[in-house]
Amino acid sequence: MVKYQPFRGVVTMINDFPITPSGANEGCYTLMSVIDGTGRQVNFVVEPKTYFVDQAMVRIGDQVTGYYDADAPVPLIYPPQYRALVMVKETPGQNVKVDFFNSQLISSDGMLKLNLSPGIPILLENGQRFTKSPANRNLIVVYGPSTFSIPAQTTPYRIIVLC
């Protein structure tokens, strides 16, 4: 199970990131620098399989949240460099949470509970319909308003299942 860790900030740099000396994959990988409100910087390696919510085009100056595997090994360099699994371009009125949701559809941190209703699109990463229960899975949840309770409750706009 992947432990998704978020880092939120403003994109300050986007550059090509060569991964082979031959240049065979040139242009397929990028290095994206993100700085948060306290001045901490993280570099995300963005791969062809990095999932961008809403297929959003990210540019320098955009507010983003990058999710990476908190348990994956990383090089001991500064600024830290993580492999981006999911990237979210911040959009007013839209919240996104990437996490494992248990059998009661409560996130692993206990902060969000999903209330499902008929008609909520539950999709795979490739955009196809997911026909099973989203419980006990890693999910990308796109939602709007939520309650002020703990856990906060929401009816999602859509759910993307990370298989």
Short mmCIF file of N, CA and C in Angstrom, two decimals:
data_model
loop_
_atom_site.label_atom_id
_atom_site.label_comp_id
_atom_site.label_asym_id
_atom_site.label_seq_id
_atom_site.Cartn_x
_atom_site.Cartn_y
_atom_site.Cartn_z
N MET A 1 0.84 -1.17 0.00
CA MET A 1 0.00 0.00 0.00
C MET A 1 0.89 1.25 0.00
N VAL A 2 0.59 2.17 -0.87
CA VAL A 2 1.35 3.41 -0.97
C VAL A 2 0.85 4.38 0.10
N LYS A 3 1.78 5.03 0.77
CA LYS A 3 1.43 6.08 1.74
C LYS A 3 1.63 7.41 1.04
N TYR A 4 0.53 8.01 0.59
CA TYR A 4 0.59 9.25 -0.17
C TYR A 4 0.86 10.42 0.76
N GLN A 5 1.92 11.17 0.45
CA GLN A 5 2.30 12.35 1.25
C GLN A 5 2.17 13.57 0.35
N PRO A 6 1.42 14.59 0.78
CA PRO A 6 1.27 15.79 -0.05
C PRO A 6 2.33 16.84 0.25
N PHE A 7 2.64 17.64 -0.76
CA PHE A 7 3.44 18.86 -0.57
C PHE A 7 2.79 19.91 -1.45
N ARG A 8 2.40 21.03 -0.83
CA ARG A 8 1.66 22.09 -1.52
C ARG A 8 2.49 23.35 -1.60
N GLY A 9 2.48 23.98 -2.76
CA GLY A 9 3.21 25.22 -2.93
C GLY A 9 3.05 25.77 -4.34
N VAL A 10 3.94 26.71 -4.66
CA VAL A 10 3.92 27.38 -5.96
C VAL A 10 5.04 26.83 -6.83
N VAL A 11 4.73 26.57 -8.08
CA VAL A 11 5.73 26.08 -9.03
C VAL A 11 6.67 27.22 -9.39
N THR A 12 7.98 27.00 -9.19
CA THR A 12 8.96 28.05 -9.48
C THR A 12 9.87 27.69 -10.66
N MET A 13 9.88 26.40 -11.04
CA MET A 13 10.74 25.98 -12.16
C MET A 13 10.18 24.69 -12.75
N ILE A 14 10.25 24.59 -14.07
CA ILE A 14 9.94 23.34 -14.77
C ILE A 14 11.01 23.17 -15.84
N ASN A 15 11.80 22.09 -15.73
CA ASN A 15 12.88 21.82 -16.68
C ASN A 15 12.85 20.37 -17.11
N ASP A 16 13.39 20.11 -18.31
CA ASP A 16 13.58 18.72 -18.72
C ASP A 16 14.50 18.03 -17.73
N PHE A 17 14.27 16.73 -17.55
CA PHE A 17 15.05 15.95 -16.60
C PHE A 17 15.54 14.68 -17.30
N PRO A 18 16.79 14.69 -17.76
CA PRO A 18 17.30 13.51 -18.47
C PRO A 18 17.51 12.35 -17.50
N ILE A 19 17.03 11.16 -17.87
CA ILE A 19 17.21 10.00 -17.00
C ILE A 19 18.17 8.98 -17.59
N THR A 20 18.50 9.14 -18.87
CA THR A 20 19.48 8.25 -19.50
C THR A 20 20.54 9.09 -20.20
N PRO A 21 21.79 8.64 -20.18
CA PRO A 21 22.84 9.40 -20.84
C PRO A 21 22.65 9.49 -22.35
N SER A 22 21.96 8.51 -22.94
CA SER A 22 21.80 8.50 -24.40
C SER A 22 20.78 9.53 -24.87
N GLY A 23 19.93 10.01 -23.96
CA GLY A 23 18.91 10.97 -24.35
C GLY A 23 17.69 10.33 -24.99
N ALA A 24 17.58 9.00 -24.89
CA ALA A 24 16.48 8.29 -25.52
C ALA A 24 15.12 8.74 -24.99
N ASN A 25 15.05 9.14 -23.74
CA ASN A 25 13.78 9.57 -23.15
C ASN A 25 13.71 11.08 -23.00
N GLU A 26 14.50 11.81 -23.77
CA GLU A 26 14.55 13.26 -23.67
C GLU A 26 13.16 13.87 -23.87
N GLY A 27 12.77 14.75 -22.97
CA GLY A 27 11.48 15.42 -23.05
C GLY A 27 10.35 14.67 -22.38
N CYS A 28 10.58 13.44 -21.96
CA CYS A 28 9.52 12.64 -21.33
C CYS A 28 9.45 12.85 -19.83
N TYR A 29 10.53 13.32 -19.21
CA TYR A 29 10.59 13.53 -17.78
C TYR A 29 10.91 14.99 -17.51
N THR A 30 10.28 15.56 -16.47
CA THR A 30 10.58 16.94 -16.10
C THR A 30 10.86 17.01 -14.61
N LEU A 31 11.58 18.04 -14.23
CA LEU A 31 11.84 18.34 -12.84
C LEU A 31 11.06 19.61 -12.53
N MET A 32 10.16 19.52 -11.53
CA MET A 32 9.30 20.64 -11.17
C MET A 32 9.63 21.06 -9.74
N SER A 33 10.08 22.30 -9.57
CA SER A 33 10.38 22.83 -8.24
C SER A 33 9.14 23.51 -7.67
N VAL A 34 8.85 23.20 -6.40
CA VAL A 34 7.68 23.76 -5.72
C VAL A 34 8.15 24.31 -4.37
N ILE A 35 7.74 25.55 -4.07
CA ILE A 35 8.10 26.18 -2.80
C ILE A 35 6.82 26.50 -2.04
N ASP A 36 6.76 26.07 -0.75
CA ASP A 36 5.57 26.33 0.05
C ASP A 36 5.64 27.71 0.71
N GLY A 37 4.61 28.04 1.48
CA GLY A 37 4.50 29.36 2.10
C GLY A 37 5.57 29.67 3.14
N THR A 38 6.27 28.63 3.63
CA THR A 38 7.33 28.86 4.63
C THR A 38 8.72 28.88 4.00
N GLY A 39 8.81 28.73 2.68
CA GLY A 39 10.09 28.75 1.99
C GLY A 39 10.72 27.39 1.77
N ARG A 40 10.04 26.32 2.23
CA ARG A 40 10.58 24.97 1.97
C ARG A 40 10.40 24.63 0.50
N GLN A 41 11.40 23.98 -0.07
CA GLN A 41 11.38 23.63 -1.49
C GLN A 41 11.44 22.12 -1.65
N VAL A 42 10.69 21.63 -2.63
CA VAL A 42 10.73 20.23 -3.03
C VAL A 42 10.83 20.19 -4.54
N ASN A 43 11.64 19.27 -5.06
CA ASN A 43 11.69 19.02 -6.49
C ASN A 43 10.95 17.73 -6.78
N PHE A 44 9.99 17.79 -7.70
CA PHE A 44 9.25 16.61 -8.12
C PHE A 44 9.74 16.15 -9.48
N VAL A 45 10.05 14.86 -9.58
CA VAL A 45 10.33 14.26 -10.87
C VAL A 45 8.98 13.84 -11.44
N VAL A 46 8.60 14.46 -12.56
CA VAL A 46 7.32 14.19 -13.20
C VAL A 46 7.58 13.24 -14.36
N GLU A 47 6.95 12.07 -14.29
CA GLU A 47 7.14 11.01 -15.28
C GLU A 47 5.93 10.95 -16.21
N PRO A 48 6.05 10.23 -17.32
CA PRO A 48 4.89 10.07 -18.20
C PRO A 48 3.68 9.45 -17.49
N LYS A 49 3.92 8.63 -16.46
CA LYS A 49 2.78 8.00 -15.77
C LYS A 49 2.30 8.79 -14.54
N THR A 50 2.85 9.97 -14.27
CA THR A 50 2.34 10.81 -13.19
C THR A 50 0.92 11.23 -13.55
N TYR A 51 -0.02 11.04 -12.62
CA TYR A 51 -1.41 11.37 -12.88
C TYR A 51 -1.67 12.84 -12.55
N PHE A 52 -2.13 13.60 -13.52
CA PHE A 52 -2.50 15.00 -13.33
C PHE A 52 -4.02 15.07 -13.26
N VAL A 53 -4.56 15.48 -12.11
CA VAL A 53 -6.00 15.59 -11.94
C VAL A 53 -6.55 16.58 -12.96
N ASP A 54 -7.61 16.19 -13.64
CA ASP A 54 -8.24 16.98 -14.72
C ASP A 54 -7.31 17.21 -15.90
N GLN A 55 -6.23 16.44 -15.99
CA GLN A 55 -5.21 16.63 -17.03
C GLN A 55 -4.79 18.09 -17.14
N ALA A 56 -4.70 18.73 -15.99
CA ALA A 56 -4.39 20.16 -15.94
C ALA A 56 -2.97 20.43 -16.42
N MET A 57 -2.81 21.48 -17.20
CA MET A 57 -1.51 21.93 -17.66
C MET A 57 -0.94 22.84 -16.58
N VAL A 58 0.20 22.47 -16.04
CA VAL A 58 0.82 23.23 -14.95
C VAL A 58 1.92 24.13 -15.51
N ARG A 59 1.93 25.37 -15.01
CA ARG A 59 2.92 26.35 -15.45
C ARG A 59 3.59 26.98 -14.23
N ILE A 60 4.69 27.67 -14.46
CA ILE A 60 5.36 28.40 -13.39
C ILE A 60 4.39 29.42 -12.81
N GLY A 61 4.33 29.49 -11.48
CA GLY A 61 3.43 30.40 -10.79
C GLY A 61 2.14 29.76 -10.33
N ASP A 62 1.83 28.53 -10.81
CA ASP A 62 0.62 27.84 -10.39
C ASP A 62 0.78 27.28 -8.99
N GLN A 63 -0.32 27.28 -8.24
CA GLN A 63 -0.38 26.63 -6.93
C GLN A 63 -0.73 25.17 -7.18
N VAL A 64 0.11 24.26 -6.67
CA VAL A 64 -0.10 22.83 -6.90
C VAL A 64 0.08 22.06 -5.60
N THR A 65 -0.42 20.84 -5.60
CA THR A 65 -0.12 19.87 -4.56
C THR A 65 0.40 18.63 -5.26
N GLY A 66 1.59 18.23 -4.89
CA GLY A 66 2.18 17.01 -5.43
C GLY A 66 2.13 15.93 -4.37
N TYR A 67 1.77 14.74 -4.79
CA TYR A 67 1.72 13.59 -3.88
C TYR A 67 2.82 12.62 -4.26
N TYR A 68 3.54 12.14 -3.26
CA TYR A 68 4.61 11.17 -3.47
C TYR A 68 4.48 10.06 -2.44
N ASP A 69 5.20 8.97 -2.64
CA ASP A 69 5.19 7.84 -1.73
C ASP A 69 6.12 8.14 -0.56
N ALA A 70 5.55 8.34 0.63
CA ALA A 70 6.34 8.69 1.81
C ALA A 70 7.29 7.58 2.22
N ASP A 71 7.03 6.35 1.79
CA ASP A 71 7.88 5.21 2.17
C ASP A 71 8.91 4.85 1.11
N ALA A 72 8.91 5.54 -0.02
CA ALA A 72 9.86 5.23 -1.10
C ALA A 72 11.24 5.80 -0.75
N PRO A 73 12.29 5.10 -1.15
CA PRO A 73 13.63 5.65 -0.91
C PRO A 73 13.85 6.91 -1.76
N VAL A 74 14.59 7.85 -1.19
CA VAL A 74 14.89 9.09 -1.90
C VAL A 74 16.36 9.42 -1.73
N PRO A 75 16.95 10.11 -2.69
CA PRO A 75 18.35 10.51 -2.53
C PRO A 75 18.48 11.55 -1.42
N LEU A 76 19.57 11.49 -0.68
CA LEU A 76 19.80 12.45 0.41
C LEU A 76 20.46 13.70 -0.15
N ILE A 77 19.62 14.53 -0.77
CA ILE A 77 20.08 15.78 -1.36
C ILE A 77 19.15 16.90 -0.91
N TYR A 78 19.61 18.13 -1.09
CA TYR A 78 18.76 19.28 -0.82
C TYR A 78 18.66 20.11 -2.07
N PRO A 79 17.50 20.56 -2.46
CA PRO A 79 16.22 20.26 -1.85
C PRO A 79 15.82 18.80 -2.10
N PRO A 80 14.93 18.24 -1.26
CA PRO A 80 14.52 16.86 -1.46
C PRO A 80 13.88 16.68 -2.84
N GLN A 81 14.07 15.50 -3.37
CA GLN A 81 13.57 15.19 -4.71
C GLN A 81 12.72 13.93 -4.63
N TYR A 82 11.46 14.07 -5.02
CA TYR A 82 10.51 12.96 -4.93
C TYR A 82 9.93 12.65 -6.30
N ARG A 83 9.57 11.39 -6.50
CA ARG A 83 8.88 10.96 -7.71
C ARG A 83 7.40 11.32 -7.54
N ALA A 84 6.88 12.19 -8.39
CA ALA A 84 5.48 12.62 -8.30
C ALA A 84 4.57 11.50 -8.78
N LEU A 85 3.65 11.09 -7.91
CA LEU A 85 2.66 10.09 -8.29
C LEU A 85 1.39 10.74 -8.81
N VAL A 86 0.96 11.81 -8.11
CA VAL A 86 -0.25 12.55 -8.49
C VAL A 86 0.06 14.03 -8.33
N MET A 87 -0.36 14.82 -9.30
CA MET A 87 -0.22 16.28 -9.23
C MET A 87 -1.60 16.91 -9.37
N VAL A 88 -1.84 17.92 -8.53
CA VAL A 88 -3.12 18.62 -8.53
C VAL A 88 -2.86 20.11 -8.70
N LYS A 89 -3.41 20.70 -9.74
CA LYS A 89 -3.38 22.15 -9.90
C LYS A 89 -4.57 22.70 -9.12
N GLU A 90 -4.30 23.58 -8.16
CA GLU A 90 -5.36 24.09 -7.29
C GLU A 90 -6.40 24.86 -8.11
N THR A 91 -7.68 24.56 -7.82
CA THR A 91 -8.80 25.19 -8.50
C THR A 91 -9.78 25.68 -7.44
N PRO A 92 -10.22 26.94 -7.50
CA PRO A 92 -11.17 27.43 -6.50
C PRO A 92 -12.45 26.59 -6.48
N GLY A 93 -12.92 26.28 -5.27
CA GLY A 93 -14.15 25.52 -5.11
C GLY A 93 -14.00 24.03 -5.27
N GLN A 94 -12.77 23.58 -5.50
CA GLN A 94 -12.54 22.14 -5.68
C GLN A 94 -11.43 21.68 -4.74
N ASN A 95 -11.70 20.65 -3.99
CA ASN A 95 -10.72 20.04 -3.10
C ASN A 95 -10.36 18.67 -3.64
N VAL A 96 -9.14 18.24 -3.36
CA VAL A 96 -8.70 16.92 -3.80
C VAL A 96 -7.97 16.26 -2.63
N LYS A 97 -8.27 14.99 -2.41
CA LYS A 97 -7.55 14.21 -1.40
C LYS A 97 -7.13 12.91 -2.05
N VAL A 98 -5.85 12.56 -1.88
CA VAL A 98 -5.31 11.30 -2.37
C VAL A 98 -4.91 10.51 -1.14
N ASP A 99 -5.54 9.35 -0.96
CA ASP A 99 -5.30 8.58 0.25
C ASP A 99 -5.93 7.20 0.11
N PHE A 100 -5.64 6.36 1.10
CA PHE A 100 -6.30 5.06 1.22
C PHE A 100 -7.59 5.28 2.00
N PHE A 101 -8.70 4.74 1.48
CA PHE A 101 -9.99 4.84 2.15
C PHE A 101 -10.43 3.44 2.56
N ASN A 102 -10.79 3.27 3.84
CA ASN A 102 -11.10 1.95 4.39
C ASN A 102 -12.51 1.48 4.01
N SER A 103 -12.98 0.42 4.67
CA SER A 103 -14.29 -0.17 4.34
C SER A 103 -15.44 0.78 4.64
N GLN A 104 -15.24 1.75 5.55
CA GLN A 104 -16.27 2.77 5.81
C GLN A 104 -16.04 4.04 4.99
N LEU A 105 -15.11 3.96 4.04
CA LEU A 105 -14.74 5.09 3.18
C LEU A 105 -14.23 6.28 3.97
N ILE A 106 -13.43 5.97 5.00
CA ILE A 106 -12.75 7.01 5.80
C ILE A 106 -11.28 6.97 5.42
N SER A 107 -10.69 8.12 5.20
CA SER A 107 -9.29 8.22 4.80
C SER A 107 -8.38 7.69 5.90
N SER A 108 -7.16 7.30 5.53
CA SER A 108 -6.24 6.70 6.49
C SER A 108 -5.86 7.66 7.62
N ASP A 109 -5.92 8.98 7.37
CA ASP A 109 -5.63 9.93 8.43
C ASP A 109 -6.87 10.27 9.27
N GLY A 110 -8.01 9.66 8.93
CA GLY A 110 -9.24 9.87 9.69
C GLY A 110 -9.88 11.23 9.52
N MET A 111 -9.48 11.98 8.50
CA MET A 111 -9.96 13.35 8.36
C MET A 111 -11.10 13.52 7.35
N LEU A 112 -11.37 12.50 6.50
CA LEU A 112 -12.42 12.66 5.49
C LEU A 112 -13.19 11.36 5.33
N LYS A 113 -14.52 11.47 5.35
CA LYS A 113 -15.42 10.34 5.12
C LYS A 113 -16.23 10.65 3.88
N LEU A 114 -16.32 9.65 2.99
CA LEU A 114 -17.05 9.82 1.75
C LEU A 114 -18.47 9.29 1.89
N ASN A 115 -19.43 10.08 1.44
CA ASN A 115 -20.82 9.65 1.36
C ASN A 115 -21.14 9.48 -0.11
N LEU A 116 -21.34 8.23 -0.53
CA LEU A 116 -21.60 7.96 -1.94
C LEU A 116 -23.08 8.07 -2.23
N SER A 117 -23.37 8.54 -3.42
CA SER A 117 -24.75 8.56 -3.90
C SER A 117 -24.73 8.12 -5.36
N PRO A 118 -25.86 7.63 -5.86
CA PRO A 118 -25.89 7.19 -7.25
C PRO A 118 -25.53 8.35 -8.18
N GLY A 119 -24.84 8.03 -9.21
CA GLY A 119 -24.47 9.05 -10.20
C GLY A 119 -23.09 9.64 -10.00
N ILE A 120 -22.42 9.33 -8.89
CA ILE A 120 -21.05 9.82 -8.70
C ILE A 120 -20.14 9.03 -9.63
N PRO A 121 -19.42 9.68 -10.53
CA PRO A 121 -18.51 8.94 -11.40
C PRO A 121 -17.37 8.32 -10.60
N ILE A 122 -17.21 7.02 -10.73
CA ILE A 122 -16.08 6.30 -10.14
C ILE A 122 -15.31 5.73 -11.31
N LEU A 123 -14.10 6.24 -11.50
CA LEU A 123 -13.33 5.96 -12.71
C LEU A 123 -11.98 5.35 -12.39
N LEU A 124 -11.40 4.72 -13.40
CA LEU A 124 -10.01 4.30 -13.35
C LEU A 124 -9.15 5.46 -13.84
N GLU A 125 -7.85 5.34 -13.67
CA GLU A 125 -6.94 6.40 -14.11
C GLU A 125 -7.04 6.67 -15.61
N ASN A 126 -7.43 5.65 -16.38
CA ASN A 126 -7.53 5.82 -17.83
C ASN A 126 -8.87 6.40 -18.27
N GLY A 127 -9.74 6.77 -17.30
CA GLY A 127 -11.01 7.40 -17.61
C GLY A 127 -12.16 6.42 -17.78
N GLN A 128 -11.89 5.14 -17.71
CA GLN A 128 -12.95 4.14 -17.85
C GLN A 128 -13.67 3.95 -16.53
N ARG A 129 -14.92 3.49 -16.62
CA ARG A 129 -15.73 3.28 -15.42
C ARG A 129 -15.17 2.18 -14.55
N PHE A 130 -15.21 2.38 -13.23
CA PHE A 130 -14.82 1.36 -12.26
C PHE A 130 -16.12 0.81 -11.70
N THR A 131 -16.33 -0.50 -11.79
CA THR A 131 -17.64 -1.07 -11.46
C THR A 131 -17.71 -1.72 -10.08
N LYS A 132 -16.62 -1.77 -9.35
CA LYS A 132 -16.61 -2.39 -8.02
C LYS A 132 -16.71 -1.31 -6.95
N SER A 133 -16.64 -1.73 -5.69
CA SER A 133 -16.69 -0.78 -4.58
C SER A 133 -15.35 -0.05 -4.46
N PRO A 134 -15.38 1.25 -4.20
CA PRO A 134 -14.12 1.98 -4.01
C PRO A 134 -13.52 1.78 -2.61
N ALA A 135 -14.21 1.06 -1.73
CA ALA A 135 -13.73 0.85 -0.36
C ALA A 135 -12.45 0.03 -0.34
N ASN A 136 -11.61 0.29 0.65
CA ASN A 136 -10.33 -0.41 0.85
C ASN A 136 -9.40 -0.26 -0.35
N ARG A 137 -9.32 0.95 -0.85
CA ARG A 137 -8.47 1.24 -2.01
C ARG A 137 -7.83 2.62 -1.88
N ASN A 138 -6.77 2.82 -2.66
CA ASN A 138 -6.18 4.15 -2.81
C ASN A 138 -7.04 4.90 -3.81
N LEU A 139 -7.45 6.12 -3.43
CA LEU A 139 -8.37 6.90 -4.26
C LEU A 139 -7.89 8.33 -4.41
N ILE A 140 -8.23 8.92 -5.54
CA ILE A 140 -8.17 10.37 -5.72
C ILE A 140 -9.62 10.83 -5.63
N VAL A 141 -9.91 11.65 -4.64
CA VAL A 141 -11.28 12.11 -4.42
C VAL A 141 -11.34 13.60 -4.73
N VAL A 142 -12.20 13.96 -5.66
CA VAL A 142 -12.42 15.35 -6.03
C VAL A 142 -13.77 15.75 -5.43
N TYR A 143 -13.75 16.79 -4.57
CA TYR A 143 -14.98 17.15 -3.86
C TYR A 143 -15.03 18.65 -3.62
N GLY A 144 -16.19 19.09 -3.19
CA GLY A 144 -16.41 20.50 -2.89
C GLY A 144 -16.60 20.71 -1.41
N PRO A 145 -17.78 21.15 -1.01
CA PRO A 145 -18.03 21.43 0.41
C PRO A 145 -17.99 20.16 1.25
N SER A 146 -17.63 20.34 2.52
CA SER A 146 -17.64 19.23 3.47
C SER A 146 -18.11 19.76 4.83
N THR A 147 -18.49 18.84 5.68
CA THR A 147 -18.93 19.24 7.02
C THR A 147 -17.72 19.65 7.86
N PHE A 148 -17.97 20.26 9.01
CA PHE A 148 -16.90 20.66 9.91
C PHE A 148 -16.62 19.61 10.98
N SER A 149 -17.24 18.45 10.86
CA SER A 149 -17.05 17.38 11.84
C SER A 149 -15.69 16.71 11.62
N ILE A 150 -15.35 15.82 12.56
CA ILE A 150 -14.14 15.00 12.38
C ILE A 150 -14.59 13.56 12.45
N PRO A 151 -14.50 12.79 11.37
CA PRO A 151 -13.98 13.25 10.09
C PRO A 151 -14.99 14.13 9.36
N ALA A 152 -14.46 15.03 8.56
CA ALA A 152 -15.33 15.83 7.69
C ALA A 152 -16.02 14.86 6.73
N GLN A 153 -17.26 15.16 6.39
CA GLN A 153 -18.00 14.31 5.47
C GLN A 153 -18.31 15.09 4.21
N THR A 154 -18.26 14.38 3.09
CA THR A 154 -18.52 15.02 1.81
C THR A 154 -19.10 14.01 0.84
N THR A 155 -19.84 14.52 -0.11
CA THR A 155 -20.28 13.73 -1.25
C THR A 155 -19.39 14.15 -2.42
N PRO A 156 -18.53 13.26 -2.88
CA PRO A 156 -17.54 13.65 -3.90
C PRO A 156 -18.18 14.01 -5.24
N TYR A 157 -17.47 14.84 -5.99
CA TYR A 157 -17.84 15.11 -7.38
C TYR A 157 -17.50 13.91 -8.24
N ARG A 158 -16.31 13.33 -7.97
CA ARG A 158 -15.88 12.12 -8.68
C ARG A 158 -14.76 11.46 -7.90
N ILE A 159 -14.56 10.18 -8.20
CA ILE A 159 -13.54 9.38 -7.55
C ILE A 159 -12.72 8.70 -8.63
N ILE A 160 -11.40 8.75 -8.50
CA ILE A 160 -10.51 8.03 -9.40
C ILE A 160 -9.82 6.95 -8.56
N VAL A 161 -9.95 5.70 -9.00
CA VAL A 161 -9.37 4.57 -8.28
C VAL A 161 -7.95 4.35 -8.79
N LEU A 162 -7.01 4.32 -7.86
CA LEU A 162 -5.61 4.05 -8.20
C LEU A 162 -5.35 2.57 -8.02
N CYS A 163 -5.40 1.83 -9.11
CA CYS A 163 -5.26 0.37 -9.05
C CYS A 163 -3.80 -0.02 -8.86
#
